[in-house]
Short mmCIF file of C-alpha atoms in Angstrom, two decimals:
data_model
loop_
_atom_site.label_atom_id
_atom_site.label_comp_id
_atom_site.label_asym_id
_atom_site.label_seq_id
_atom_site.Cartn_x
_atom_site.Cartn_y
_atom_site.Cartn_z
CA MET A 1 42.27 -19.54 54.35
CA LYS A 2 41.02 -16.81 52.00
CA ILE A 3 43.17 -18.20 49.19
CA ASN A 4 41.60 -21.66 49.57
CA LYS A 5 38.10 -20.22 49.39
CA LEU A 6 39.01 -18.08 46.40
CA LEU A 7 40.57 -21.08 44.65
CA ALA A 8 37.50 -23.21 45.37
CA ALA A 9 35.22 -20.49 43.98
CA ALA A 10 37.36 -20.20 40.84
CA ILE A 11 37.22 -23.96 40.26
CA CYS A 12 33.42 -23.97 40.68
CA CYS A 13 33.10 -21.12 38.19
CA PHE A 14 35.31 -22.97 35.72
CA PHE A 15 33.22 -26.14 35.88
CA ALA A 16 29.95 -24.21 35.69
CA THR A 17 31.19 -22.33 32.63
CA SER A 18 32.48 -25.53 31.03
CA TYR A 19 29.12 -27.22 31.55
CA TRP A 20 27.27 -24.27 30.05
CA THR A 21 29.60 -24.06 27.06
CA PHE A 22 30.03 -27.74 26.26
CA GLY A 23 27.05 -29.42 27.91
CA GLN A 24 24.20 -27.21 26.84
CA ASP A 25 23.24 -29.32 23.82
CA VAL A 26 22.48 -32.37 25.97
CA ASN A 27 18.86 -31.35 26.56
CA GLN A 28 18.07 -29.87 23.15
CA ASP A 29 16.18 -31.10 20.13
CA TYR A 30 18.29 -31.90 17.07
CA ILE A 31 18.18 -33.23 13.54
CA ILE A 32 20.73 -35.52 11.91
CA ASN A 33 21.44 -34.31 8.39
CA GLN A 34 22.47 -36.48 5.44
CA GLU A 35 26.15 -35.99 6.36
CA ASP A 36 25.51 -37.46 9.87
CA HIS A 37 25.96 -34.09 11.62
CA LYS A 38 23.71 -33.18 14.54
CA ILE A 39 22.22 -29.72 14.23
CA TYR A 40 20.74 -28.44 17.47
CA GLY A 41 17.64 -26.30 17.77
CA THR A 42 13.93 -26.63 18.53
CA ILE A 43 11.32 -28.94 17.02
CA LYS A 44 7.75 -27.72 17.36
CA LYS A 45 5.90 -30.35 19.38
CA SER A 46 2.27 -29.52 18.65
CA PHE A 47 1.59 -32.63 16.53
CA ASP A 48 1.75 -36.44 16.72
CA PHE A 49 5.38 -37.49 16.11
CA ASN A 50 4.28 -41.09 15.55
CA LYS A 51 2.40 -40.09 12.37
CA ALA A 52 4.38 -37.04 11.24
CA ASN A 53 5.24 -36.68 7.56
CA SER A 54 7.47 -33.69 8.32
CA ILE A 55 8.86 -31.78 11.28
CA PRO A 56 9.22 -28.00 11.74
CA PHE A 57 12.73 -27.17 12.98
CA ILE A 58 14.31 -23.91 14.12
CA THR A 59 18.10 -23.90 14.51
CA ASN A 60 19.75 -22.14 17.44
CA GLU A 61 20.62 -19.41 14.92
CA GLY A 62 16.91 -18.90 14.14
CA ILE A 63 16.73 -20.57 10.70
CA LYS A 64 13.31 -22.20 10.16
CA THR A 65 13.04 -25.33 8.01
CA ARG A 66 10.51 -28.14 7.56
CA TYR A 67 12.12 -31.54 7.11
CA THR A 68 10.63 -34.73 5.67
CA PRO A 69 12.07 -38.22 6.22
CA ASN A 70 13.70 -37.92 2.76
CA ASP A 71 15.61 -34.80 3.86
CA ILE A 72 17.29 -36.01 7.07
CA LYS A 73 18.52 -39.25 8.62
CA GLY A 74 16.60 -38.67 11.85
CA PHE A 75 15.94 -36.40 14.79
CA GLY A 76 15.92 -36.42 18.56
CA LEU A 77 13.92 -34.62 21.19
CA ALA A 78 15.21 -33.05 24.38
CA ASN A 79 13.28 -35.67 26.39
CA GLY A 80 15.42 -38.47 24.91
CA ARG A 81 13.02 -39.78 22.26
CA GLN A 82 14.76 -40.56 18.97
CA PHE A 83 13.41 -41.03 15.46
CA LYS A 84 15.19 -42.36 12.35
CA SER A 85 14.25 -42.13 8.69
CA ARG A 86 13.60 -45.54 7.16
CA HIS A 87 12.65 -46.59 3.65
CA LEU A 88 9.42 -48.53 3.25
CA PRO A 89 9.22 -50.20 -0.17
CA GLU A 90 5.47 -50.76 0.22
CA LYS A 91 4.92 -47.00 0.59
CA GLU A 92 6.05 -45.92 -2.86
CA GLU A 93 4.35 -42.54 -2.70
CA GLU A 94 6.12 -41.63 0.56
CA GLY A 95 9.36 -43.58 0.23
CA PHE A 96 10.75 -42.78 3.68
CA VAL A 97 8.99 -42.45 7.04
CA PHE A 98 10.08 -41.56 10.57
CA PHE A 99 10.40 -44.53 12.95
CA LYS A 100 10.50 -44.05 16.69
CA LEU A 101 13.51 -45.79 18.24
CA TYR A 102 12.65 -45.13 21.91
#
């Protein structure tokens, strides 16, 4: 009986550790760089994303960068909202802007 409980506890620990190791990026902000790689970190949310010309981003390693739509292909927020960089020919001075997907 003790072996079954010990085995069950070990399995629970394994799955909890696996979730923490591999599933932790699910609820994080991220950017998508020009090479289509997601880089996880934190996007400061103290401004209107619908009108943002740039976003402040801090990687999980602590590197701070400000990205414009020309710099990245898009970004996503921990709450599920996603934004993509799109070219607007009528906005020659800006070139690219962030569009909210959902």
